[in-house]
């Protein structure tokens, strides 16, 4: 499981001209899933995300978590995070989990994140053509792969 985490001042997701998710201060998380991912990957990642100290404290130092900042989260599924670009110029997405595997893990990820955060998490629409808008704050962008926990 791979995530790209962006600290945002605002973010939204629109599908077919309808805004389905909208936050101000918080995190926009792009989530990529592979067949080998499990509940262990989910629990490890969500715990890491909610406790990561990437929000500024009173002195402006990145020393507080999203829990401390009382921020919001949007999760967007993104199979392209597992693109292979080794051959040619057209990326291969063979590593990305098929919907029958990915959708239940995506939903479980959101529920676990809500549990860890203590409030509702907004999301994109799995498999939809989404328009994602964000104002990256910092900019702070962090990539985490649950298969590489070093």
Short mmCIF file of N, CA and C in Angstrom, two decimals:
data_model
loop_
_atom_site.label_atom_id
_atom_site.label_comp_id
_atom_site.label_asym_id
_atom_site.label_seq_id
_atom_site.Cartn_x
_atom_site.Cartn_y
_atom_site.Cartn_z
N UNK A 1 0.86 -1.16 0.00
CA UNK A 1 0.00 0.00 0.00
C UNK A 1 0.91 1.23 0.00
N UNK A 2 0.57 2.14 -0.86
CA UNK A 2 1.38 3.34 -1.02
C UNK A 2 0.49 4.56 -0.87
N UNK A 3 0.98 5.57 -0.14
CA UNK A 3 0.24 6.82 0.00
C UNK A 3 1.13 8.01 -0.34
N UNK A 4 0.50 9.00 -0.93
CA UNK A 4 1.10 10.32 -1.08
C UNK A 4 0.26 11.23 -0.21
N UNK A 5 0.91 11.82 0.79
CA UNK A 5 0.22 12.67 1.76
C UNK A 5 0.60 14.12 1.47
N UNK A 6 -0.41 14.97 1.33
CA UNK A 6 -0.14 16.39 1.11
C UNK A 6 -0.86 17.19 2.20
N UNK A 7 -0.07 18.00 2.92
CA UNK A 7 -0.67 18.91 3.89
C UNK A 7 -1.29 20.06 3.10
N UNK A 8 -2.57 20.33 3.35
CA UNK A 8 -3.28 21.31 2.54
C UNK A 8 -3.95 22.38 3.39
N UNK A 9 -4.06 23.58 2.79
CA UNK A 9 -4.87 24.65 3.39
C UNK A 9 -6.32 24.47 2.97
N UNK A 10 -6.50 23.85 1.78
CA UNK A 10 -7.83 23.47 1.33
C UNK A 10 -7.68 22.43 0.23
N UNK A 11 -8.71 21.60 0.09
CA UNK A 11 -8.73 20.58 -0.95
C UNK A 11 -10.18 20.19 -1.22
N UNK A 12 -10.42 19.75 -2.44
CA UNK A 12 -11.76 19.28 -2.80
C UNK A 12 -11.67 18.25 -3.91
N UNK A 13 -12.73 17.45 -4.02
CA UNK A 13 -12.86 16.45 -5.07
C UNK A 13 -14.22 16.66 -5.74
N UNK A 14 -14.18 16.74 -7.07
CA UNK A 14 -15.39 16.93 -7.85
C UNK A 14 -15.55 15.77 -8.83
N UNK A 15 -16.76 15.23 -8.92
CA UNK A 15 -17.11 14.17 -9.86
C UNK A 15 -18.34 14.63 -10.63
N UNK A 16 -18.24 14.63 -11.95
CA UNK A 16 -19.35 15.05 -12.82
C UNK A 16 -19.94 16.39 -12.37
N UNK A 17 -19.08 17.37 -12.17
CA UNK A 17 -19.46 18.73 -11.77
C UNK A 17 -20.10 18.85 -10.40
N UNK A 18 -20.02 17.80 -9.58
CA UNK A 18 -20.55 17.85 -8.22
C UNK A 18 -19.41 17.67 -7.23
N UNK A 19 -19.26 18.64 -6.32
CA UNK A 19 -18.21 18.56 -5.29
C UNK A 19 -18.64 17.53 -4.26
N UNK A 20 -17.85 16.44 -4.14
CA UNK A 20 -18.22 15.36 -3.22
C UNK A 20 -17.39 15.35 -1.95
N UNK A 21 -16.30 16.11 -1.93
CA UNK A 21 -15.46 16.22 -0.73
C UNK A 21 -14.85 17.61 -0.71
N UNK A 22 -14.73 18.16 0.50
CA UNK A 22 -14.22 19.52 0.63
C UNK A 22 -13.70 19.73 2.04
N UNK A 23 -12.43 20.10 2.18
CA UNK A 23 -11.87 20.39 3.50
C UNK A 23 -11.07 21.69 3.46
N UNK A 24 -10.78 22.19 4.63
CA UNK A 24 -9.88 23.33 4.76
C UNK A 24 -8.54 22.80 5.26
N UNK A 25 -8.17 23.04 6.48
CA UNK A 25 -6.89 22.62 7.04
C UNK A 25 -6.84 21.11 7.25
N UNK A 26 -5.88 20.44 6.62
CA UNK A 26 -5.78 19.00 6.83
C UNK A 26 -4.87 18.31 5.86
N UNK A 27 -5.25 17.07 5.52
CA UNK A 27 -4.44 16.23 4.65
C UNK A 27 -5.26 15.72 3.47
N UNK A 28 -4.63 15.74 2.31
CA UNK A 28 -5.17 15.07 1.13
C UNK A 28 -4.28 13.85 0.92
N UNK A 29 -4.90 12.68 0.94
CA UNK A 29 -4.14 11.42 0.84
C UNK A 29 -4.54 10.69 -0.43
N UNK A 30 -3.55 10.44 -1.29
CA UNK A 30 -3.75 9.59 -2.46
C UNK A 30 -3.31 8.19 -2.06
N UNK A 31 -4.17 7.19 -2.31
CA UNK A 31 -3.95 5.82 -1.85
C UNK A 31 -3.87 4.86 -3.03
N UNK A 32 -2.76 4.13 -3.11
CA UNK A 32 -2.59 3.09 -4.12
C UNK A 32 -2.52 1.73 -3.46
N UNK A 33 -3.24 0.76 -4.00
CA UNK A 33 -3.37 -0.57 -3.39
C UNK A 33 -2.88 -1.63 -4.36
N UNK A 34 -2.17 -2.63 -3.81
CA UNK A 34 -1.74 -3.81 -4.58
C UNK A 34 -2.38 -5.05 -3.98
N UNK A 35 -2.38 -6.16 -4.72
CA UNK A 35 -3.03 -7.40 -4.28
C UNK A 35 -2.50 -7.90 -2.95
N UNK A 36 -1.22 -7.66 -2.66
CA UNK A 36 -0.60 -8.19 -1.45
C UNK A 36 -0.95 -7.41 -0.19
N UNK A 37 -1.63 -6.30 -0.32
CA UNK A 37 -1.94 -5.47 0.85
C UNK A 37 -2.93 -6.16 1.77
N UNK A 38 -2.78 -5.89 3.07
CA UNK A 38 -3.60 -6.53 4.10
C UNK A 38 -4.05 -5.50 5.13
N UNK A 39 -4.84 -5.95 6.09
CA UNK A 39 -5.27 -5.10 7.19
C UNK A 39 -4.06 -4.62 7.98
N UNK A 40 -2.99 -5.39 8.04
CA UNK A 40 -1.77 -4.97 8.73
C UNK A 40 -1.18 -3.72 8.08
N UNK A 41 -1.17 -3.68 6.74
CA UNK A 41 -0.69 -2.49 6.02
C UNK A 41 -1.56 -1.29 6.37
N UNK A 42 -2.86 -1.51 6.40
CA UNK A 42 -3.80 -0.43 6.71
C UNK A 42 -3.57 0.12 8.11
N UNK A 43 -3.52 -0.75 9.10
CA UNK A 43 -3.34 -0.31 10.48
C UNK A 43 -2.02 0.42 10.68
N UNK A 44 -0.96 -0.10 10.07
CA UNK A 44 0.35 0.54 10.20
C UNK A 44 0.33 1.93 9.57
N UNK A 45 -0.23 2.04 8.37
CA UNK A 45 -0.27 3.32 7.66
C UNK A 45 -1.15 4.35 8.36
N UNK A 46 -2.35 3.95 8.75
CA UNK A 46 -3.25 4.93 9.37
C UNK A 46 -2.69 5.43 10.69
N UNK A 47 -2.07 4.56 11.46
CA UNK A 47 -1.43 4.98 12.70
C UNK A 47 -0.29 5.97 12.41
N UNK A 48 0.50 5.67 11.41
CA UNK A 48 1.60 6.55 11.00
C UNK A 48 1.06 7.91 10.58
N UNK A 49 -0.01 7.91 9.79
CA UNK A 49 -0.57 9.16 9.27
C UNK A 49 -1.10 10.06 10.38
N UNK A 50 -1.92 9.52 11.28
CA UNK A 50 -2.54 10.38 12.29
C UNK A 50 -1.55 10.87 13.34
N UNK A 51 -0.44 10.19 13.50
CA UNK A 51 0.56 10.59 14.50
C UNK A 51 1.75 11.34 13.93
N UNK A 52 1.85 11.42 12.61
CA UNK A 52 2.98 12.10 11.97
C UNK A 52 2.94 13.59 12.29
N UNK A 53 4.06 14.10 12.77
CA UNK A 53 4.13 15.50 13.20
C UNK A 53 4.56 16.38 12.03
N UNK A 54 3.57 16.80 11.23
CA UNK A 54 3.86 17.60 10.04
C UNK A 54 3.07 18.91 10.00
N UNK A 55 2.44 19.25 11.13
CA UNK A 55 1.73 20.53 11.24
C UNK A 55 2.51 21.43 12.18
N UNK A 56 2.46 22.73 11.93
CA UNK A 56 3.26 23.66 12.74
C UNK A 56 2.72 23.82 14.16
N UNK A 57 3.65 23.93 15.12
CA UNK A 57 3.27 24.25 16.49
C UNK A 57 3.23 25.77 16.64
N UNK A 58 3.13 26.25 17.87
CA UNK A 58 3.04 27.71 18.11
C UNK A 58 4.28 28.47 17.66
N UNK A 59 5.42 27.78 17.55
CA UNK A 59 6.64 28.42 17.09
C UNK A 59 6.87 28.24 15.58
N UNK A 60 5.91 27.62 14.90
CA UNK A 60 6.02 27.42 13.46
C UNK A 60 6.85 26.21 13.06
N UNK A 61 7.21 25.38 14.03
CA UNK A 61 7.99 24.18 13.78
C UNK A 61 7.04 23.01 13.53
N UNK A 62 7.34 22.18 12.53
CA UNK A 62 6.49 21.00 12.26
C UNK A 62 6.65 20.03 13.42
N UNK A 63 5.74 20.14 14.38
CA UNK A 63 5.87 19.37 15.60
C UNK A 63 4.53 18.86 16.13
N UNK A 64 3.46 19.04 15.34
CA UNK A 64 2.15 18.56 15.78
C UNK A 64 1.53 17.66 14.71
N UNK A 65 0.67 16.77 15.17
CA UNK A 65 0.02 15.82 14.26
C UNK A 65 -1.32 16.38 13.80
N UNK A 66 -1.94 15.67 12.89
CA UNK A 66 -3.29 16.05 12.45
C UNK A 66 -4.28 15.95 13.62
N UNK A 67 -4.02 15.05 14.54
CA UNK A 67 -4.85 14.95 15.74
C UNK A 67 -4.75 16.24 16.55
N UNK A 68 -3.51 16.71 16.77
CA UNK A 68 -3.28 17.94 17.54
C UNK A 68 -3.85 19.15 16.82
N UNK A 69 -3.75 19.16 15.48
CA UNK A 69 -4.20 20.30 14.68
C UNK A 69 -5.70 20.28 14.44
N UNK A 70 -6.37 19.20 14.83
CA UNK A 70 -7.80 19.01 14.60
C UNK A 70 -8.15 19.21 13.13
N UNK A 71 -7.28 18.67 12.26
CA UNK A 71 -7.48 18.80 10.82
C UNK A 71 -8.40 17.75 10.25
N UNK A 72 -8.75 17.93 9.00
CA UNK A 72 -9.62 17.00 8.29
C UNK A 72 -8.81 16.25 7.22
N UNK A 73 -9.40 15.19 6.70
CA UNK A 73 -8.71 14.35 5.72
C UNK A 73 -9.65 14.01 4.58
N UNK A 74 -9.08 14.03 3.36
CA UNK A 74 -9.73 13.45 2.19
C UNK A 74 -8.83 12.32 1.69
N UNK A 75 -9.42 11.16 1.40
CA UNK A 75 -8.69 10.03 0.82
C UNK A 75 -9.19 9.83 -0.61
N UNK A 76 -8.24 9.74 -1.55
CA UNK A 76 -8.56 9.54 -2.96
C UNK A 76 -7.83 8.29 -3.45
N UNK A 77 -8.56 7.35 -4.03
CA UNK A 77 -7.92 6.16 -4.60
C UNK A 77 -7.15 6.56 -5.85
N UNK A 78 -5.95 6.00 -6.00
CA UNK A 78 -5.14 6.34 -7.15
C UNK A 78 -4.26 5.16 -7.54
N UNK A 79 -4.76 4.36 -8.47
CA UNK A 79 -4.03 3.17 -8.91
C UNK A 79 -2.72 3.53 -9.61
N UNK A 80 -2.61 4.74 -10.14
CA UNK A 80 -1.39 5.13 -10.87
C UNK A 80 -0.17 5.25 -9.96
N UNK A 81 -0.36 5.22 -8.64
CA UNK A 81 0.80 5.25 -7.74
C UNK A 81 1.67 4.01 -7.90
N UNK A 82 1.10 2.94 -8.44
CA UNK A 82 1.86 1.70 -8.64
C UNK A 82 2.27 1.52 -10.10
N UNK A 83 2.39 2.61 -10.82
CA UNK A 83 2.80 2.55 -12.23
C UNK A 83 4.23 2.05 -12.35
N UNK A 84 4.45 1.18 -13.32
CA UNK A 84 5.80 0.75 -13.66
C UNK A 84 6.21 1.49 -14.93
N UNK A 85 7.36 2.14 -14.86
CA UNK A 85 7.83 2.93 -16.00
C UNK A 85 9.15 2.41 -16.54
N UNK A 86 9.48 1.17 -16.23
CA UNK A 86 10.77 0.59 -16.62
C UNK A 86 10.92 0.39 -18.12
N UNK A 87 9.83 0.01 -18.79
CA UNK A 87 9.91 -0.26 -20.22
C UNK A 87 9.09 0.75 -21.00
N UNK A 88 9.67 1.28 -22.05
CA UNK A 88 8.94 2.16 -22.95
C UNK A 88 8.46 3.45 -22.31
N UNK A 89 7.51 4.08 -22.96
CA UNK A 89 7.01 5.36 -22.50
C UNK A 89 5.57 5.31 -22.00
N UNK A 90 4.96 4.14 -22.06
CA UNK A 90 3.59 4.00 -21.56
C UNK A 90 3.64 3.24 -20.24
N UNK A 91 3.24 3.87 -19.14
CA UNK A 91 3.29 3.19 -17.84
C UNK A 91 2.39 1.95 -17.82
N UNK A 92 2.84 0.95 -17.07
CA UNK A 92 2.05 -0.25 -16.86
C UNK A 92 1.47 -0.20 -15.45
N UNK A 93 0.21 -0.58 -15.33
CA UNK A 93 -0.47 -0.55 -14.03
C UNK A 93 -0.79 -1.95 -13.55
N UNK A 94 -0.04 -2.93 -14.01
CA UNK A 94 -0.29 -4.34 -13.71
C UNK A 94 -0.21 -4.63 -12.21
N UNK A 95 0.61 -3.86 -11.48
CA UNK A 95 0.77 -4.09 -10.04
C UNK A 95 -0.42 -3.61 -9.22
N UNK A 96 -1.18 -2.66 -9.75
CA UNK A 96 -2.32 -2.11 -9.02
C UNK A 96 -3.40 -3.18 -8.86
N UNK A 97 -3.99 -3.25 -7.67
CA UNK A 97 -5.03 -4.24 -7.40
C UNK A 97 -6.27 -3.96 -8.24
N UNK A 98 -6.92 -5.02 -8.67
CA UNK A 98 -8.18 -4.91 -9.39
C UNK A 98 -9.27 -4.46 -8.42
N UNK A 99 -10.36 -3.88 -8.93
CA UNK A 99 -11.41 -3.35 -8.05
C UNK A 99 -11.94 -4.33 -7.02
N UNK A 100 -12.08 -5.61 -7.38
CA UNK A 100 -12.63 -6.57 -6.41
C UNK A 100 -11.75 -6.74 -5.18
N UNK A 101 -10.46 -6.46 -5.30
CA UNK A 101 -9.53 -6.49 -4.17
C UNK A 101 -9.39 -5.09 -3.57
N UNK A 102 -9.26 -4.10 -4.43
CA UNK A 102 -8.96 -2.74 -3.99
C UNK A 102 -10.11 -2.06 -3.26
N UNK A 103 -11.34 -2.22 -3.73
CA UNK A 103 -12.46 -1.50 -3.12
C UNK A 103 -12.65 -1.86 -1.64
N UNK A 104 -12.69 -3.15 -1.28
CA UNK A 104 -12.84 -3.46 0.16
C UNK A 104 -11.66 -2.90 1.00
N UNK A 105 -10.44 -2.95 0.47
CA UNK A 105 -9.30 -2.42 1.21
C UNK A 105 -9.38 -0.90 1.32
N UNK A 106 -9.82 -0.24 0.27
CA UNK A 106 -10.01 1.21 0.27
C UNK A 106 -11.02 1.62 1.34
N UNK A 107 -12.14 0.93 1.38
CA UNK A 107 -13.18 1.23 2.38
C UNK A 107 -12.69 0.95 3.80
N UNK A 108 -11.95 -0.13 3.96
CA UNK A 108 -11.39 -0.47 5.28
C UNK A 108 -10.36 0.56 5.71
N UNK A 109 -9.55 1.04 4.77
CA UNK A 109 -8.56 2.08 5.06
C UNK A 109 -9.27 3.32 5.60
N UNK A 110 -10.33 3.74 4.95
CA UNK A 110 -11.06 4.94 5.37
C UNK A 110 -11.67 4.73 6.75
N UNK A 111 -12.28 3.58 6.99
CA UNK A 111 -12.90 3.30 8.29
C UNK A 111 -11.85 3.27 9.40
N UNK A 112 -10.70 2.66 9.13
CA UNK A 112 -9.63 2.61 10.13
C UNK A 112 -9.08 4.01 10.40
N UNK A 113 -8.94 4.81 9.35
CA UNK A 113 -8.46 6.18 9.50
C UNK A 113 -9.46 7.00 10.33
N UNK A 114 -10.76 6.80 10.09
CA UNK A 114 -11.78 7.48 10.89
C UNK A 114 -11.68 7.07 12.36
N UNK A 115 -11.46 5.81 12.59
CA UNK A 115 -11.31 5.30 13.95
C UNK A 115 -10.09 5.93 14.63
N UNK A 116 -8.97 5.97 13.92
CA UNK A 116 -7.73 6.52 14.48
C UNK A 116 -7.82 8.03 14.67
N UNK A 117 -8.52 8.72 13.77
CA UNK A 117 -8.64 10.17 13.81
C UNK A 117 -9.73 10.63 14.78
N UNK A 118 -10.73 9.78 14.97
CA UNK A 118 -11.82 10.12 15.87
C UNK A 118 -12.89 10.97 15.24
N UNK A 119 -12.91 11.04 13.92
CA UNK A 119 -13.97 11.76 13.22
C UNK A 119 -14.04 11.29 11.77
N UNK A 120 -15.07 11.77 11.07
CA UNK A 120 -15.32 11.34 9.70
C UNK A 120 -14.19 11.78 8.77
N UNK A 121 -13.88 10.89 7.83
CA UNK A 121 -12.91 11.16 6.77
C UNK A 121 -13.68 11.23 5.47
N UNK A 122 -13.42 12.25 4.68
CA UNK A 122 -14.08 12.37 3.38
C UNK A 122 -13.27 11.59 2.34
N UNK A 123 -13.91 11.32 1.20
CA UNK A 123 -13.21 10.53 0.19
C UNK A 123 -13.68 10.89 -1.21
N UNK A 124 -12.85 10.48 -2.15
CA UNK A 124 -13.23 10.56 -3.55
C UNK A 124 -14.17 9.40 -3.86
N UNK A 125 -14.41 9.18 -5.14
CA UNK A 125 -15.27 8.07 -5.57
C UNK A 125 -14.41 7.08 -6.33
N UNK A 126 -14.30 5.87 -5.80
CA UNK A 126 -13.43 4.86 -6.38
C UNK A 126 -13.78 4.64 -7.85
N UNK A 127 -12.78 4.70 -8.71
CA UNK A 127 -12.94 4.41 -10.13
C UNK A 127 -13.52 5.54 -10.96
N UNK A 128 -13.90 6.64 -10.33
CA UNK A 128 -14.51 7.75 -11.06
C UNK A 128 -13.44 8.65 -11.67
N UNK A 129 -13.83 9.42 -12.66
CA UNK A 129 -12.98 10.47 -13.21
C UNK A 129 -13.15 11.66 -12.28
N UNK A 130 -12.15 11.88 -11.42
CA UNK A 130 -12.24 12.91 -10.39
C UNK A 130 -11.38 14.11 -10.76
N UNK A 131 -11.85 15.27 -10.35
CA UNK A 131 -11.08 16.49 -10.45
C UNK A 131 -10.71 16.86 -9.02
N UNK A 132 -9.42 16.85 -8.75
CA UNK A 132 -8.93 17.12 -7.40
C UNK A 132 -8.25 18.47 -7.38
N UNK A 133 -8.72 19.33 -6.51
CA UNK A 133 -8.10 20.64 -6.33
C UNK A 133 -7.48 20.70 -4.94
N UNK A 134 -6.30 21.33 -4.85
CA UNK A 134 -5.66 21.46 -3.55
C UNK A 134 -4.76 22.68 -3.51
N UNK A 135 -4.60 23.19 -2.32
CA UNK A 135 -3.62 24.22 -2.05
C UNK A 135 -2.66 23.60 -1.06
N UNK A 136 -1.52 23.14 -1.58
CA UNK A 136 -0.52 22.47 -0.75
C UNK A 136 0.06 23.49 0.21
N UNK A 137 0.07 23.17 1.48
CA UNK A 137 0.54 24.06 2.53
C UNK A 137 1.97 23.70 2.90
N UNK A 138 2.89 24.58 2.62
CA UNK A 138 4.29 24.34 2.98
C UNK A 138 5.25 24.62 1.84
N UNK A 139 5.32 23.87 0.81
CA UNK A 139 4.57 22.63 0.55
C UNK A 139 5.11 21.46 1.38
N UNK A 140 4.19 20.64 1.86
CA UNK A 140 4.55 19.41 2.56
C UNK A 140 3.91 18.26 1.79
N UNK A 141 4.76 17.39 1.24
CA UNK A 141 4.32 16.20 0.51
C UNK A 141 5.19 15.04 0.96
N UNK A 142 4.55 13.96 1.44
CA UNK A 142 5.28 12.81 1.97
C UNK A 142 4.74 11.55 1.30
N UNK A 143 5.67 10.68 0.90
CA UNK A 143 5.32 9.40 0.28
C UNK A 143 5.69 8.28 1.24
N UNK A 144 4.74 7.38 1.48
CA UNK A 144 4.99 6.23 2.36
C UNK A 144 4.54 4.97 1.66
N UNK A 145 5.38 3.95 1.69
CA UNK A 145 5.05 2.62 1.15
C UNK A 145 5.07 1.66 2.32
N UNK A 146 3.95 1.00 2.59
CA UNK A 146 3.85 0.09 3.74
C UNK A 146 4.75 -1.13 3.58
N UNK A 147 5.24 -1.39 2.38
CA UNK A 147 6.16 -2.52 2.16
C UNK A 147 7.61 -2.14 2.43
N UNK A 148 7.84 -0.86 2.70
CA UNK A 148 9.20 -0.36 2.97
C UNK A 148 9.16 0.41 4.27
N UNK A 149 9.21 -0.30 5.40
CA UNK A 149 9.03 0.31 6.71
C UNK A 149 10.33 0.70 7.38
N UNK A 150 11.38 0.87 6.62
CA UNK A 150 12.68 1.22 7.19
C UNK A 150 12.71 2.65 7.67
#
